[in-house]
Short mmCIF file of C-alpha atoms in Angstrom, two decimals:
data_model
loop_
_atom_site.label_atom_id
_atom_site.label_comp_id
_atom_site.label_asym_id
_atom_site.label_seq_id
_atom_site.Cartn_x
_atom_site.Cartn_y
_atom_site.Cartn_z
CA MET V 1492 -51.03 -70.05 26.72
CA ALA V 1493 -50.19 -68.86 22.98
CA ASP V 1494 -51.54 -69.95 19.94
CA THR V 1495 -49.92 -70.70 16.70
CA SER V 1496 -51.94 -69.93 13.87
CA THR V 1497 -50.87 -70.38 10.11
CA GLN V 1498 -51.69 -69.24 6.97
CA SER V 1499 -50.00 -68.57 2.94
CA ILE V 1500 -50.60 -66.94 0.30
CA GLN V 1501 -49.45 -66.76 -3.61
CA VAL V 1502 -47.83 -63.43 -4.86
CA HIS V 1503 -47.20 -63.14 -7.97
CA ALA V 1504 -43.02 -61.78 -7.72
CA PRO V 1505 -39.71 -64.19 -7.65
CA VAL V 1506 -38.90 -64.62 -3.61
CA ASP V 1507 -36.28 -62.07 -3.91
CA ARG V 1508 -38.83 -59.42 -4.81
CA VAL V 1509 -40.86 -60.64 -1.65
CA ALA V 1510 -38.34 -60.91 0.75
CA ALA V 1511 -37.03 -57.29 -0.17
CA VAL V 1512 -40.45 -55.65 0.39
CA ILE V 1513 -40.88 -57.97 4.13
CA CYS V 1514 -37.08 -56.73 4.73
CA ASP V 1515 -37.37 -52.91 3.92
CA PHE V 1516 -39.20 -51.69 7.63
CA PRO V 1517 -38.98 -47.84 6.75
CA ARG V 1518 -41.34 -48.07 3.98
CA TYR V 1519 -43.91 -50.25 5.95
CA PRO V 1520 -45.97 -46.98 6.45
CA GLU V 1521 -46.62 -46.87 2.76
CA TRP V 1522 -48.94 -49.86 2.61
CA VAL V 1523 -49.43 -51.36 6.44
CA ASP V 1524 -52.99 -49.77 7.64
CA ALA V 1525 -52.51 -49.98 11.09
CA LEU V 1526 -48.58 -48.91 11.42
CA LYS V 1527 -48.25 -45.27 12.92
CA GLN V 1528 -44.07 -45.50 13.63
CA ILE V 1529 -41.40 -47.74 12.68
CA GLU V 1530 -38.16 -47.32 13.80
CA VAL V 1531 -35.04 -49.68 13.20
CA LEU V 1532 -33.26 -49.48 16.37
CA GLN V 1533 -30.10 -52.01 15.60
CA GLU V 1534 -28.77 -53.43 12.17
CA TYR V 1535 -26.62 -56.28 11.74
CA GLU V 1536 -23.11 -55.95 9.69
CA ASP V 1537 -25.24 -56.46 6.72
CA GLY V 1538 -27.25 -54.04 6.85
CA TYR V 1539 -30.37 -56.03 7.44
CA ALA V 1540 -32.54 -55.15 10.55
CA ALA V 1541 -31.76 -56.71 14.19
CA GLN V 1542 -34.24 -54.98 16.20
CA VAL V 1543 -37.53 -52.78 15.09
CA ARG V 1544 -39.55 -50.83 17.75
CA TRP V 1545 -43.29 -51.01 16.42
CA VAL V 1546 -46.25 -48.28 17.41
CA ILE V 1547 -49.48 -49.62 15.56
CA ASP V 1548 -53.15 -48.56 16.42
CA ALA V 1549 -55.90 -51.08 15.10
CA GLY V 1550 -58.55 -49.09 16.48
CA VAL V 1551 -59.64 -51.59 19.26
CA MET V 1552 -55.75 -52.82 19.98
CA ALA V 1553 -52.84 -50.28 19.97
CA ASP V 1554 -49.73 -50.98 21.41
CA ASP V 1555 -45.96 -50.28 21.26
CA TYR V 1556 -43.51 -52.88 20.86
CA THR V 1557 -39.45 -53.91 19.74
CA LEU V 1558 -39.18 -57.20 17.94
CA GLU V 1559 -36.17 -58.68 16.93
CA TYR V 1560 -35.11 -60.39 13.66
CA ALA V 1561 -33.07 -62.86 12.46
CA TYR V 1562 -33.24 -64.27 8.62
CA ALA V 1563 -31.91 -67.51 6.79
CA ASP V 1564 -28.71 -66.51 4.29
CA ASP V 1565 -30.97 -67.28 1.33
CA LEU V 1566 -34.25 -64.57 2.95
CA THR V 1567 -36.60 -68.09 2.71
CA ARG V 1568 -36.93 -67.57 6.43
CA ILE V 1569 -37.45 -64.29 8.24
CA GLU V 1570 -38.39 -65.02 11.66
CA TRP V 1571 -38.81 -62.15 14.90
CA HIS V 1572 -39.39 -62.29 18.56
CA LEU V 1573 -40.79 -59.80 21.17
CA ILE V 1574 -37.96 -58.71 23.20
CA GLU V 1575 -39.66 -57.56 26.38
CA PRO V 1576 -43.44 -57.31 27.21
CA SER V 1577 -45.62 -54.62 25.81
CA LYS V 1578 -48.84 -53.30 27.03
CA THR V 1579 -50.89 -55.59 25.12
CA GLN V 1580 -48.67 -59.09 24.57
CA LYS V 1581 -46.19 -61.27 26.45
CA SER V 1582 -44.55 -62.58 24.03
CA GLN V 1583 -44.96 -62.79 20.04
CA GLU V 1584 -42.94 -65.26 17.85
CA GLY V 1585 -43.40 -65.41 14.18
CA SER V 1586 -41.70 -66.09 10.84
CA TYR V 1587 -42.64 -65.54 6.66
CA ASP V 1588 -41.24 -68.11 4.99
CA LEU V 1589 -40.73 -67.89 1.31
CA ALA V 1590 -41.33 -70.83 -1.08
CA ASP V 1591 -39.93 -70.42 -4.73
CA ASN V 1592 -42.75 -72.47 -6.81
CA GLY V 1593 -40.98 -72.36 -10.26
CA ASP V 1594 -43.28 -70.68 -12.65
CA GLY V 1595 -42.60 -66.40 -10.78
CA THR V 1596 -44.60 -66.74 -7.78
CA THR V 1597 -43.92 -67.16 -4.13
CA THR V 1598 -45.90 -68.82 -1.73
CA VAL V 1599 -45.75 -67.00 1.66
CA THR V 1600 -46.48 -68.94 5.05
CA TYR V 1601 -46.74 -66.49 7.40
CA THR V 1602 -46.57 -68.02 11.41
CA LEU V 1603 -47.63 -66.04 14.65
CA GLU V 1604 -47.93 -66.81 18.08
CA VAL V 1605 -48.58 -64.14 20.33
CA GLU V 1606 -49.53 -64.38 24.17
CA LEU V 1607 -51.76 -61.51 25.16
CA SER V 1608 -51.41 -59.95 28.42
CA ILE V 1609 -54.72 -59.15 28.26
CA GLY V 1610 -57.68 -61.58 28.52
CA MET V 1611 -59.74 -62.93 25.48
CA LEU V 1612 -61.97 -65.42 24.80
CA GLY V 1613 -60.35 -67.89 22.62
CA MET V 1614 -63.34 -67.55 19.75
CA PHE V 1615 -62.43 -63.54 19.48
CA ARG V 1616 -58.98 -64.18 20.01
CA ARG V 1617 -58.55 -66.65 17.12
CA LYS V 1618 -60.79 -64.43 15.00
CA ALA V 1619 -58.53 -61.23 15.57
CA GLU V 1620 -55.58 -63.39 14.90
CA LYS V 1621 -57.33 -64.78 11.27
CA MET V 1622 -58.32 -60.68 10.63
CA ILE V 1623 -54.55 -59.80 11.30
CA MET V 1624 -53.08 -62.58 9.35
CA ASP V 1625 -55.45 -62.39 6.18
CA THR V 1626 -54.85 -58.20 6.64
CA ALA V 1627 -50.99 -58.57 6.83
CA LEU V 1628 -50.68 -61.15 3.56
CA LYS V 1629 -53.19 -59.10 1.44
CA GLN V 1630 -51.36 -56.13 2.23
CA LEU V 1631 -47.69 -57.69 1.49
CA LYS V 1632 -49.27 -59.64 -1.90
CA ARG V 1633 -50.59 -55.62 -2.89
CA ARG V 1634 -47.65 -54.36 -2.27
CA VAL V 1635 -45.21 -56.54 -4.03
CA GLU V 1636 -47.31 -56.88 -7.25
CA SER V 1637 -47.77 -53.43 -7.02
CA LEU V 1638 -43.87 -52.50 -7.68
CA PRO V 1639 -42.18 -53.04 -10.79
CA ALA V 1640 -40.26 -55.83 -11.56
CA SER V 1641 -36.72 -55.24 -11.49
#
């Protein structure tokens, strides 16, 4: 059974800049530490990635999997799901929800639901999920805020 985890962070940038970083998959190796390889396999007619293959190695966990993405028209929601089970995951559903705070900042809410193929005690799984989400949000924030304003 999969558990859902949610965390948020405030990014000092407007929604469109945050969304642009999230949607720019080929540049992820520049800012995602555990990422070893990423490949956009399919795109929608508008150029946004439809399917993306991820190869990660976070030390204790390595995996190779493909996610399918969907986007809100205004890019305030970017969601994904695992296309087929991988070595370590039976399923994965996730999303980024971007909320304009009205002051040039964006609140990014990351929701993740993963069902693992391998057994893991609940407290260890929750600790791993928290670490993964903390890292992902902090790396996203650092990346967005380090880019020059357009």
